[in-house]
GROMACS .gro file of C-alpha atoms in nm:
model
  469
    1MET     CA    1   0.282  -3.114  -4.073
    2PHE     CA    2   0.440  -3.098  -3.727
    3GLU     CA    3   0.737  -2.905  -3.860
    4ARG     CA    4   0.505  -2.651  -4.030
    5LEU     CA    5   0.311  -2.606  -3.710
    6ARG     CA    6   0.631  -2.575  -3.512
    7HIS     CA    7   0.755  -2.310  -3.754
    8GLY     CA    8   0.422  -2.129  -3.720
    9LEU     CA    9   0.450  -2.130  -3.342
   10SER     CA   10   0.793  -1.973  -3.365
   11ARG     CA   11   0.668  -1.691  -3.588
   12ALA     CA   12   0.327  -1.637  -3.434
   13VAL     CA   13   0.444  -1.452  -3.128
   14ALA     CA   14   0.790  -1.312  -3.087
   15ILE     CA   15   0.843  -1.498  -2.769
   16TRP     CA   16   1.092  -1.775  -2.798
   17GLY     CA   17   1.428  -1.652  -2.911
   18ALA     CA   18   1.760  -1.821  -2.932
   19ALA     CA   19   1.997  -1.838  -2.640
   20VAL     CA   20   2.253  -1.602  -2.481
   21LEU     CA   21   2.459  -1.506  -2.175
   22LEU     CA   22   2.746  -1.445  -1.934
   23LEU     CA   23   3.025  -1.608  -1.740
   24PRO     CA   24   3.028  -1.562  -1.364
   25THR     CA   25   3.274  -1.320  -1.217
   26ALA     CA   26   3.282  -1.177  -0.865
   27PRO     CA   27   2.916  -1.155  -0.757
   28ALA     CA   28   2.789  -0.810  -0.668
   29ARG     CA   29   2.444  -0.691  -0.579
   30ALA     CA   30   2.269  -0.440  -0.801
   31ASP     CA   31   2.328  -0.077  -0.697
   32ALA     CA   32   2.010  -0.012  -0.504
   33ALA     CA   33   2.147   0.312  -0.355
   34ALA     CA   34   2.118   0.484  -0.693
   35VAL     CA   35   1.754   0.374  -0.743
   36SER     CA   36   1.464   0.593  -0.631
   37VAL     CA   37   1.100   0.505  -0.606
   38ALA     CA   38   0.796   0.731  -0.586
   39GLU     CA   39   0.433   0.638  -0.568
   40ILE     CA   40   0.210   0.755  -0.851
   41PRO     CA   41  -0.086   0.943  -0.699
   42ALA     CA   42  -0.412   0.755  -0.741
   43GLY     CA   43  -0.575   1.044  -0.932
   44ALA     CA   44  -0.284   1.116  -1.167
   45GLY     CA   45  -0.363   1.139  -1.539
   46GLN     CA   46  -0.683   0.956  -1.621
   47GLY     CA   47  -0.698   0.838  -1.261
   48ARG     CA   48  -0.662   0.467  -1.331
   49ILE     CA   49  -0.382   0.214  -1.346
   50ILE     CA   50  -0.314   0.063  -1.686
   51GLY     CA   51  -0.304  -0.310  -1.636
   52ALA     CA   52  -0.478  -0.295  -1.296
   53THR     CA   53  -0.610  -0.629  -1.178
   54VAL     CA   54  -0.974  -0.715  -1.228
   55THR     CA   55  -0.963  -0.920  -0.908
   56ASP     CA   56  -1.160  -0.789  -0.610
   57LEU     CA   57  -0.855  -0.715  -0.396
   58ALA     CA   58  -1.042  -0.568  -0.102
   59ALA     CA   59  -1.238  -0.891  -0.059
   60ARG     CA   60  -0.905  -1.073  -0.034
   61GLY     CA   61  -0.747  -0.823   0.204
   62TYR     CA   62  -0.512  -0.681  -0.060
   63GLU     CA   63  -0.445  -0.340  -0.208
   64GLU     CA   64  -0.295  -0.220  -0.536
   65ARG     CA   65  -0.033   0.052  -0.564
   66GLU     CA   66   0.173   0.191  -0.850
   67PHE     CA   67   0.525   0.336  -0.839
   68LEU     CA   68   0.786   0.491  -1.059
   69MET     CA   69   1.140   0.354  -1.024
   70SER     CA   70   1.425   0.560  -1.159
   71GLY     CA   71   1.796   0.494  -1.191
   72SER     CA   72   2.078   0.427  -1.427
   73ALA     CA   73   2.094   0.089  -1.600
   74ASP     CA   74   2.396  -0.091  -1.745
   75THR     CA   75   2.408  -0.310  -2.052
   76PHE     CA   76   2.595  -0.637  -2.101
   77GLN     CA   77   2.814  -0.789  -2.369
   78LYS     CA   78   2.872  -1.153  -2.459
   79THR     CA   79   3.214  -1.299  -2.383
   80GLY     CA   80   3.342  -1.632  -2.509
   81THR     CA   81   3.140  -1.897  -2.685
   82TRP     CA   82   2.788  -1.974  -2.570
   83TYR     CA   83   2.697  -2.336  -2.564
   84SER     CA   84   2.363  -2.503  -2.506
   85ASN     CA   85   2.458  -2.587  -2.146
   86GLY     CA   86   2.379  -2.229  -2.039
   87GLN     CA   87   2.723  -2.162  -1.895
   88TRP     CA   88   2.762  -1.840  -2.089
   89GLY     CA   89   3.000  -1.551  -2.039
   90ALA     CA   90   2.932  -1.181  -2.041
   91ARG     CA   91   3.054  -0.855  -1.895
   92ARG     CA   92   2.915  -0.517  -1.820
   93SER     CA   93   2.957  -0.293  -2.122
   94GLY     CA   94   3.001   0.021  -1.916
   95THR     CA   95   2.729   0.191  -2.120
   96VAL     CA   96   2.498   0.334  -1.851
   97GLN     CA   97   2.169   0.507  -1.935
   98ALA     CA   98   1.914   0.677  -1.717
   99TYR     CA   99   1.563   0.526  -1.709
  100THR     CA  100   1.229   0.553  -1.534
  101THR     CA  101   0.998   0.256  -1.523
  102ARG     CA  102   0.676   0.141  -1.359
  103LEU     CA  103   0.624  -0.104  -1.072
  104LEU     CA  104   0.274  -0.241  -1.022
  105VAL     CA  105   0.233  -0.370  -0.665
  106GLU     CA  106  -0.028  -0.601  -0.517
  107ARG     CA  107   0.026  -0.638  -0.143
  108PRO     CA  108  -0.156  -0.741   0.175
  109ALA     CA  109  -0.345  -0.445   0.318
  110ASP     CA  110  -0.245  -0.567   0.664
  111PRO     CA  111   0.137  -0.595   0.676
  112ALA     CA  112   0.103  -0.875   0.930
  113ARG     CA  113  -0.037  -1.097   0.655
  114PHE     CA  114   0.279  -1.066   0.442
  115ASN     CA  115   0.449  -1.408   0.429
  116GLY     CA  116   0.794  -1.261   0.362
  117THR     CA  117   0.821  -1.355  -0.007
  118VAL     CA  118   0.789  -1.116  -0.303
  119ILE     CA  119   0.715  -1.243  -0.654
  120MET     CA  120   0.862  -1.012  -0.916
  121GLU     CA  121   0.709  -1.065  -1.263
  122TRP     CA  122   0.887  -0.960  -1.582
  123LEU     CA  123   0.569  -0.833  -1.744
  124ASN     CA  124   0.501  -0.988  -2.086
  125VAL     CA  125   0.486  -0.758  -2.386
  126SER     CA  126   0.415  -0.998  -2.669
  127PHE     CA  127   0.096  -0.801  -2.753
  128GLY     CA  128   0.278  -0.468  -2.723
  129VAL     CA  129   0.145  -0.390  -2.376
  130ASP     CA  130   0.232  -0.507  -2.023
  131ILE     CA  131   0.047  -0.827  -1.929
  132GLY     CA  132   0.083  -0.990  -1.588
  133VAL     CA  133   0.040  -1.354  -1.691
  134GLU     CA  134   0.174  -1.494  -1.363
  135TRP     CA  135  -0.059  -1.276  -1.159
  136SER     CA  136  -0.356  -1.375  -1.375
  137GLN     CA  137  -0.290  -1.748  -1.318
  138SER     CA  138  -0.182  -1.754  -0.956
  139HIS     CA  139  -0.334  -1.454  -0.783
  140GLU     CA  140  -0.559  -1.686  -0.579
  141LEU     CA  141  -0.250  -1.851  -0.431
  142TYR     CA  142  -0.069  -1.520  -0.379
  143THR     CA  143  -0.358  -1.363  -0.193
  144ARG     CA  144  -0.451  -1.659   0.023
  145ALA     CA  145  -0.087  -1.729   0.122
  146GLY     CA  146   0.020  -1.367   0.183
  147TYR     CA  147   0.273  -1.311  -0.100
  148ALA     CA  148   0.349  -0.964  -0.223
  149TYR     CA  149   0.359  -0.924  -0.600
  150VAL     CA  150   0.543  -0.669  -0.812
  151GLY     CA  151   0.493  -0.647  -1.186
  152VAL     CA  152   0.791  -0.476  -1.353
  153THR     CA  153   0.770  -0.280  -1.681
  154THR     CA  154   1.102  -0.409  -1.807
  155GLN     CA  155   1.092  -0.364  -2.187
  156LYS     CA  156   1.073  -0.061  -2.410
  157VAL     CA  157   0.751  -0.149  -2.590
  158GLY     CA  158   0.568  -0.179  -2.258
  159ALA     CA  159   0.703   0.154  -2.137
  160ASP     CA  160   0.615   0.329  -2.463
  161LYS     CA  161   0.262   0.189  -2.455
  162LEU     CA  162   0.205   0.317  -2.102
  163ARG     CA  163   0.316   0.663  -2.204
  164SER     CA  164   0.094   0.667  -2.513
  165LEU     CA  165  -0.214   0.546  -2.326
  166ASP     CA  166  -0.189   0.804  -2.049
  167PRO     CA  167   0.090   1.061  -2.106
  168ALA     CA  168  -0.016   1.261  -1.798
  169ARG     CA  169   0.024   0.961  -1.566
  170TYR     CA  170   0.316   0.787  -1.731
  171GLY     CA  171   0.496   1.072  -1.907
  172GLN     CA  172   0.820   1.007  -1.713
  173VAL     CA  173   0.830   0.634  -1.802
  174SER     CA  174   1.113   0.590  -2.051
  175LEU     CA  175   1.336   0.292  -2.140
  176ALA     CA  176   1.594   0.356  -2.412
  177SER     CA  177   1.614  -0.003  -2.530
  178ASP     CA  178   1.563  -0.365  -2.426
  179ALA     CA  179   1.936  -0.392  -2.374
  180LEU     CA  180   1.875  -0.221  -2.037
  181SER     CA  181   1.611  -0.475  -1.933
  182TYR     CA  182   1.837  -0.713  -1.737
  183SER     CA  183   1.992  -0.435  -1.532
  184ILE     CA  184   1.648  -0.285  -1.465
  185PHE     CA  185   1.504  -0.616  -1.356
  186ALA     CA  186   1.797  -0.673  -1.122
  187GLN     CA  187   1.760  -0.324  -0.976
  188ALA     CA  188   1.387  -0.382  -0.924
  189ALA     CA  189   1.468  -0.672  -0.689
  190GLU     CA  190   1.711  -0.454  -0.496
  191ALA     CA  191   1.457  -0.171  -0.482
  192VAL     CA  192   1.205  -0.402  -0.317
  193ARG     CA  193   1.464  -0.483  -0.049
  194ALA     CA  194   1.592  -0.127  -0.002
  195HIS     CA  195   1.255   0.048  -0.029
  196ALA     CA  196   1.029  -0.213   0.131
  197PRO     CA  197   0.837   0.028   0.359
  198ALA     CA  198   0.725   0.228   0.056
  199LEU     CA  199   0.673  -0.053  -0.191
  200LEU     CA  200   0.548  -0.330   0.038
  201GLY     CA  201   0.420  -0.133   0.339
  202THR     CA  202   0.637  -0.346   0.566
  203GLY     CA  203   0.996  -0.451   0.635
  204ALA     CA  204   1.244  -0.601   0.397
  205PRO     CA  205   1.132  -0.934   0.246
  206ALA     CA  206   1.295  -1.261   0.338
  207LYS     CA  207   1.296  -1.389  -0.023
  208VAL     CA  208   1.252  -1.233  -0.367
  209LEU     CA  209   1.151  -1.461  -0.660
  210ALA     CA  210   1.170  -1.385  -1.031
  211ALA     CA  211   0.887  -1.500  -1.260
  212GLY     CA  212   0.794  -1.461  -1.620
  213HIS     CA  213   0.594  -1.617  -1.901
  214SER     CA  214   0.661  -1.675  -2.272
  215GLN     CA  215   0.883  -1.399  -2.413
  216SER     CA  216   0.961  -1.298  -2.056
  217ALA     CA  217   1.048  -1.660  -1.975
  218GLY     CA  218   1.309  -1.657  -2.252
  219ARG     CA  219   1.461  -1.347  -2.096
  220LEU     CA  220   1.459  -1.503  -1.753
  221ALA     CA  221   1.646  -1.805  -1.887
  222THR     CA  222   1.914  -1.562  -2.002
  223PHE     CA  223   1.901  -1.383  -1.668
  224ALA     CA  224   1.934  -1.704  -1.468
  225ASN     CA  225   2.224  -1.832  -1.674
  226ALA     CA  226   2.419  -1.511  -1.720
  227ILE     CA  227   2.311  -1.212  -1.515
  228GLN     CA  228   2.233  -1.385  -1.183
  229PRO     CA  229   2.585  -1.528  -1.146
  230ILE     CA  230   2.739  -1.177  -1.155
  231ILE     CA  231   2.447  -0.986  -0.999
  232PRO     CA  232   2.277  -1.224  -0.754
  233ALA     CA  233   1.952  -1.029  -0.737
  234TYR     CA  234   1.703  -1.314  -0.694
  235ASP     CA  235   1.658  -1.604  -0.458
  236GLY     CA  236   1.490  -1.826  -0.716
  237PHE     CA  237   1.326  -1.835  -1.057
  238LEU     CA  238   0.989  -1.952  -1.193
  239ILE     CA  239   1.025  -1.976  -1.570
  240HIS     CA  240   0.692  -2.044  -1.734
  241GLY     CA  241   0.627  -2.142  -2.094
  242ARG     CA  242   0.950  -2.092  -2.280
  243GLY     CA  243   1.077  -2.253  -2.599
  244ALA     CA  244   1.414  -2.419  -2.649
  245GLY     CA  245   1.607  -2.096  -2.680
  246ALA     CA  246   1.655  -1.784  -2.471
  247ALA     CA  247   1.686  -1.412  -2.543
  248PRO     CA  248   1.974  -1.183  -2.640
  249ILE     CA  249   2.134  -0.956  -2.381
  250GLY     CA  250   2.202  -0.668  -2.616
  251ASP     CA  251   2.068  -0.494  -2.921
  252GLY     CA  252   2.151  -0.618  -3.269
  253VAL     CA  253   2.232  -0.962  -3.407
  254ILE     CA  254   2.413  -1.202  -3.172
  255ALA     CA  255   2.513  -1.560  -3.258
  256LEU     CA  256   2.314  -1.785  -3.030
  257PRO     CA  257   2.287  -2.162  -2.978
  258LEU     CA  258   1.954  -2.309  -3.090
  259THR     CA  259   1.892  -2.458  -2.744
  260ALA     CA  260   1.945  -2.309  -2.403
  261ARG     CA  261   1.941  -2.534  -2.099
  262ILE     CA  262   1.965  -2.394  -1.745
  263ARG     CA  263   2.323  -2.406  -1.618
  264THR     CA  264   2.365  -2.695  -1.378
  265ASP     CA  265   2.588  -2.494  -1.146
  266THR     CA  266   2.315  -2.238  -1.076
  267ALA     CA  267   2.349  -2.110  -0.722
  268VAL     CA  268   1.973  -2.056  -0.676
  269PRO     CA  269   1.674  -2.279  -0.757
  270VAL     CA  270   1.526  -2.257  -1.107
  271PHE     CA  271   1.181  -2.409  -1.165
  272GLN     CA  272   1.064  -2.443  -1.526
  273VAL     CA  273   0.695  -2.509  -1.587
  274GLU     CA  274   0.591  -2.590  -1.946
  275SER     CA  275   0.252  -2.630  -2.105
  276GLU     CA  276   0.171  -2.887  -2.368
  277THR     CA  277   0.190  -2.611  -2.631
  278ASP     CA  278   0.540  -2.522  -2.523
  279VAL     CA  279   0.677  -2.877  -2.507
  280ARG     CA  280   0.681  -2.911  -2.881
  281THR     CA  281   0.950  -2.646  -2.908
  282PHE     CA  282   1.098  -2.679  -2.557
  283ALA     CA  283   1.169  -3.052  -2.596
  284ASP     CA  284   1.508  -2.985  -2.758
  285ALA     CA  285   1.616  -2.811  -2.436
  286ARG     CA  286   1.498  -3.079  -2.196
  287GLN     CA  287   1.738  -3.161  -1.914
  288SER     CA  288   1.743  -3.385  -1.610
  289ASP     CA  289   1.629  -3.246  -1.277
  290GLY     CA  290   1.917  -3.148  -1.056
  291ALA     CA  291   1.997  -3.016  -0.713
  292ARG     CA  292   1.867  -2.672  -0.809
  293ILE     CA  293   1.675  -2.742  -1.131
  294ARG     CA  294   1.319  -2.872  -1.172
  295THR     CA  295   1.099  -2.894  -1.481
  296TRP     CA  296   0.730  -2.979  -1.496
  297GLU     CA  297   0.554  -3.045  -1.827
  298VAL     CA  298   0.179  -3.015  -1.761
  299ALA     CA  299  -0.029  -3.229  -1.996
  300GLY     CA  300  -0.351  -3.094  -2.143
  301THR     CA  301  -0.255  -2.732  -2.096
  302ALA     CA  302  -0.198  -2.452  -2.346
  303HIS     CA  303   0.051  -2.167  -2.362
  304ALA     CA  304  -0.234  -1.943  -2.251
  305ASP     CA  305  -0.583  -2.050  -2.152
  306ALA     CA  306  -0.948  -1.956  -2.087
  307TYR     CA  307  -0.888  -1.865  -1.723
  308GLY     CA  308  -0.618  -1.612  -1.796
  309LEU     CA  309  -0.786  -1.490  -2.114
  310ALA     CA  310  -1.104  -1.397  -1.932
  311GLN     CA  311  -0.905  -1.164  -1.706
  312TYR     CA  312  -0.705  -1.025  -1.996
  313ASN     CA  313  -1.016  -0.951  -2.204
  314ALA     CA  314  -1.173  -0.768  -1.908
  315GLN     CA  315  -0.858  -0.556  -1.861
  316ASN     CA  316  -0.831  -0.479  -2.226
  317ALA     CA  317  -1.196  -0.381  -2.256
  318ARG     CA  318  -1.131  -0.128  -1.980
  319ASP     CA  319  -0.784  -0.007  -2.092
  320ARG     CA  320  -0.841  -0.037  -2.467
  321ALA     CA  321  -0.468  -0.114  -2.493
  322ILE     CA  322  -0.486  -0.319  -2.811
  323ASN     CA  323  -0.739  -0.414  -3.078
  324ASP     CA  324  -0.958  -0.120  -2.973
  325GLY     CA  325  -1.047  -0.311  -2.657
  326ARG     CA  326  -1.217  -0.596  -2.842
  327PRO     CA  327  -1.182  -0.942  -2.682
  328ILE     CA  328  -0.968  -1.216  -2.827
  329SER     CA  329  -1.183  -1.490  -2.971
  330CYS     CA  330  -1.090  -1.809  -3.160
  331ASP     CA  331  -1.256  -2.059  -3.391
  332ARG     CA  332  -1.302  -2.313  -3.115
  333PRO     CA  333  -1.352  -2.283  -2.737
  334VAL     CA  334  -1.020  -2.189  -2.575
  335ASN     CA  335  -0.833  -2.443  -2.361
  336ALA     CA  336  -1.003  -2.468  -2.023
  337MET     CA  337  -0.760  -2.703  -1.848
  338THR     CA  338  -0.681  -2.585  -1.492
  339TRP     CA  339  -0.320  -2.477  -1.551
  340ARG     CA  340  -0.347  -2.252  -1.247
  341TYR     CA  341  -0.342  -2.552  -1.014
  342ALA     CA  342   0.003  -2.659  -1.140
  343SER     CA  343   0.121  -2.298  -1.130
  344ASN     CA  344   0.009  -2.256  -0.771
  345ALA     CA  345   0.184  -2.578  -0.666
  346ALA     CA  346   0.503  -2.472  -0.841
  347TYR     CA  347   0.515  -2.140  -0.658
  348HIS     CA  348   0.445  -2.308  -0.327
  349HIS     CA  349   0.728  -2.555  -0.379
  350LEU     CA  350   0.969  -2.290  -0.508
  351ASP     CA  351   0.910  -2.076  -0.198
  352ARG     CA  352   0.985  -2.370   0.027
  353TRP     CA  353   1.287  -2.462  -0.184
  354VAL     CA  354   1.454  -2.122  -0.152
  355ARG     CA  355   1.389  -2.132   0.221
  356GLY     CA  356   1.577  -2.461   0.249
  357LEU     CA  357   1.262  -2.665   0.322
  358GLY     CA  358   1.310  -2.923   0.049
  359ALA     CA  359   1.310  -2.948  -0.329
  360PRO     CA  360   0.988  -2.980  -0.530
  361PRO     CA  361   0.871  -3.323  -0.646
  362SER     CA  362   0.968  -3.418  -0.997
  363GLY     CA  363   0.715  -3.463  -1.274
  364PRO     CA  364   0.711  -3.703  -1.571
  365GLN     CA  365   0.767  -3.567  -1.918
  366ILE     CA  366   0.491  -3.549  -2.173
  367SER     CA  367   0.528  -3.849  -2.399
  368LEU     CA  368   0.671  -3.777  -2.744
  369LEU     CA  369   0.727  -4.003  -3.042
  370LEU     CA  370   0.947  -3.862  -3.319
  371GLY     CA  371   0.875  -3.510  -3.191
  372THR     CA  372   0.497  -3.559  -3.186
  373ILE     CA  373   0.294  -3.574  -2.864
  374ARG     CA  374   0.143  -3.919  -2.805
  375ARG     CA  375  -0.228  -3.915  -2.728
  376ASP     CA  376  -0.500  -4.145  -2.596
  377GLY     CA  377  -0.811  -4.246  -2.789
  378ASP     CA  378  -0.989  -3.921  -2.685
  379GLY     CA  379  -0.706  -3.702  -2.811
  380ASN     CA  380  -0.557  -3.610  -2.474
  381ALA     CA  381  -0.183  -3.617  -2.417
  382LEU     CA  382  -0.008  -3.907  -2.254
  383GLY     CA  383   0.248  -3.863  -1.978
  384GLY     CA  384   0.341  -3.537  -1.812
  385VAL     CA  385   0.219  -3.378  -1.486
  386ARG     CA  386  -0.150  -3.470  -1.480
  387LEU     CA  387  -0.424  -3.260  -1.321
  388PRO     CA  388  -0.756  -3.416  -1.216
  389ASP     CA  389  -0.946  -3.246  -1.501
  390LEU     CA  390  -0.729  -3.444  -1.745
  391ASP     CA  391  -0.737  -3.776  -1.565
  392ALA     CA  392  -1.115  -3.761  -1.527
  393PRO     CA  393  -1.184  -3.567  -1.847
  394LEU     CA  394  -1.504  -3.422  -1.990
  395ALA     CA  395  -1.330  -3.298  -2.303
  396ALA     CA  396  -1.025  -3.324  -2.524
  397TYR     CA  397  -0.778  -3.047  -2.442
  398GLY     CA  398  -0.570  -2.933  -2.740
  399PRO     CA  399  -0.252  -2.716  -2.740
  400THR     CA  400  -0.345  -2.497  -3.034
  401ASN     CA  401  -0.642  -2.315  -3.190
  402SER     CA  402  -0.710  -2.101  -3.496
  403GLY     CA  403  -0.882  -1.780  -3.607
  404GLY     CA  404  -0.887  -1.450  -3.422
  405GLU     CA  405  -0.795  -1.096  -3.510
  406ILE     CA  406  -0.458  -1.091  -3.335
  407THR     CA  407  -0.193  -1.278  -3.526
  408GLY     CA  408  -0.075  -1.588  -3.350
  409ALA     CA  409  -0.287  -1.553  -3.035
  410CYS     CA  410  -0.523  -1.839  -3.103
  411LEU     CA  411  -0.240  -2.063  -3.209
  412LEU     CA  412  -0.121  -2.043  -2.846
  413LEU     CA  413  -0.454  -2.042  -2.667
  414GLY     CA  414  -0.535  -2.409  -2.718
  415SER     CA  415  -0.878  -2.566  -2.754
  416THR     CA  416  -1.147  -2.753  -2.562
  417THR     CA  417  -1.359  -3.012  -2.745
  418PRO     CA  418  -1.634  -3.146  -2.517
  419PHE     CA  419  -1.701  -3.517  -2.531
  420SER     CA  420  -2.027  -3.637  -2.679
  421SER     CA  421  -2.307  -3.753  -2.452
  422ALA     CA  422  -2.240  -4.108  -2.571
  423ARG     CA  423  -1.873  -4.091  -2.474
  424LEU     CA  424  -1.957  -3.939  -2.134
  425LEU     CA  425  -2.201  -4.223  -2.070
  426GLN     CA  426  -1.929  -4.475  -2.152
  427LEU     CA  427  -1.685  -4.311  -1.913
  428TYR     CA  428  -1.929  -4.225  -1.635
  429PRO     CA  429  -2.251  -4.430  -1.636
  430THR     CA  430  -2.375  -4.223  -1.344
  431ARG     CA  431  -2.295  -3.880  -1.212
  432GLN     CA  432  -2.149  -4.038  -0.898
  433ASP     CA  433  -1.911  -4.236  -1.120
  434TYR     CA  434  -1.773  -3.907  -1.249
  435VAL     CA  435  -1.739  -3.758  -0.900
  436THR     CA  436  -1.562  -4.072  -0.779
  437ALA     CA  437  -1.324  -4.082  -1.076
  438PHE     CA  438  -1.245  -3.710  -1.039
  439THR     CA  439  -1.187  -3.732  -0.665
  440ARG     CA  440  -0.947  -4.021  -0.713
  441ALA     CA  441  -0.760  -3.827  -0.980
  442ALA     CA  442  -0.741  -3.524  -0.751
  443ASP     CA  443  -0.611  -3.745  -0.467
  444ARG     CA  444  -0.334  -3.879  -0.694
  445SER     CA  445  -0.236  -3.528  -0.799
  446LEU     CA  446  -0.233  -3.412  -0.436
  447ALA     CA  447  -0.019  -3.707  -0.328
  448ALA     CA  448   0.228  -3.636  -0.610
  449GLY     CA  449   0.266  -3.276  -0.494
  450HIS     CA  450   0.125  -3.135  -0.814
  451LEU     CA  451  -0.194  -3.004  -0.651
  452LEU     CA  452  -0.220  -2.801  -0.333
  453PRO     CA  453  -0.475  -2.893  -0.059
  454ALA     CA  454  -0.680  -2.575  -0.114
  455ASP     CA  455  -0.694  -2.640  -0.489
  456HIS     CA  456  -0.780  -3.002  -0.426
  457ALA     CA  457  -1.078  -2.894  -0.216
  458GLU     CA  458  -1.189  -2.645  -0.483
  459ALA     CA  459  -1.155  -2.899  -0.764
  460VAL     CA  460  -1.352  -3.169  -0.581
  461ALA     CA  461  -1.625  -2.923  -0.490
  462ARG     CA  462  -1.646  -2.819  -0.855
  463ALA     CA  463  -1.675  -3.183  -0.964
  464HIS     CA  464  -1.967  -3.231  -0.725
  465ALA     CA  465  -2.137  -2.927  -0.882
  466THR     CA  466  -2.068  -3.015  -1.246
  467PRO     CA  467  -2.371  -3.141  -1.439
  468ILE     CA  468  -2.302  -3.443  -1.658
  469PRO     CA  469  -2.517  -3.465  -1.971
   0.00000   0.00000   0.00000
């Protein structure tokens, strides 16, 4: 049964490919001089940004801007044999094509609040439209800590969708193929440095981090292993929710290893954060933490969850980008585990790491037996990075779901099955017993470095306000 489910996960969303990449040669920055940026006027086209956040930015002291980035992108070719260790070889093909893409910027309205770090997200296109998964999960951290965020339209399907939804606003957006994506993403990092006054409203950033989820995470694994060694565009990587493989660097069929680990000689930190859903395919690519490699496997979490889905559904209802704007719904309540707490902690640690302020804490792996996740009597996973909502649970948190109109979506959204009143009474005879158990769990997570102080305070306050049947 596990193998059938695993096969279904692989087919459900075209997100986890097989591996690929390049051998380091003389490092050289991307050619920022040839890249131009121009702000899209607020009233252009239909007068709204496709994929705009639903967060109240003004209340957080932030503003949203949108830019076109234009230049000429190279493609890359595989060289040598690619092994699962990620030490792959590649070279520039010399095939250069003009492009224009979109940069979606969320930045502090007051430049003095900028903390010096930009998070560049490779926008996810698994549903055929740009989705900022990392923004949806960690915008609370970004805005309270002063990060700038740039979502990059990096793949052809995302560019084509923008143009079709609002040809007057996005008519210039054009990417010939996904083979250009790695060069474009590298140039986006250099554009942020070279054109900071326009894009960020301030001076050049101190650090630029790459981030991506799911299909985008597979591409970032390829970027980190192959492109970064020859074009050192980023200061660090947050790779969220990938499978065991990676993504091709060119068009067409390329022989790839079935597993793709992060190269151990990476010159910049790479932080992988995996949900419980992901671990079942990612497990084949597990590797030990190293000087510049960390991996967290967060128990009880799903590939996507209720927190992010609520924001996506609101955006889609407004933009009508897919499914005629109808919300995604599943047979069972979607996974409500607080993934965002682990995501926030990971970004905080990665930022410190790239600044030379210490490596992130390690996290235990989710417990597997013959490829199957081991569970407690309530059905929750054993092992892994544990958030307080899992160690003082009110429900069983599953990695998959079923139903829905969009193929494969519910399979990745996970489920929440509330405990019965009888089970809650066994666990927490009084409401204070629950608050005490939750607070102790939050304290453990905080001490382990898997929960930030601000999120600890929010979580404990929520526990105090939670009614227990």
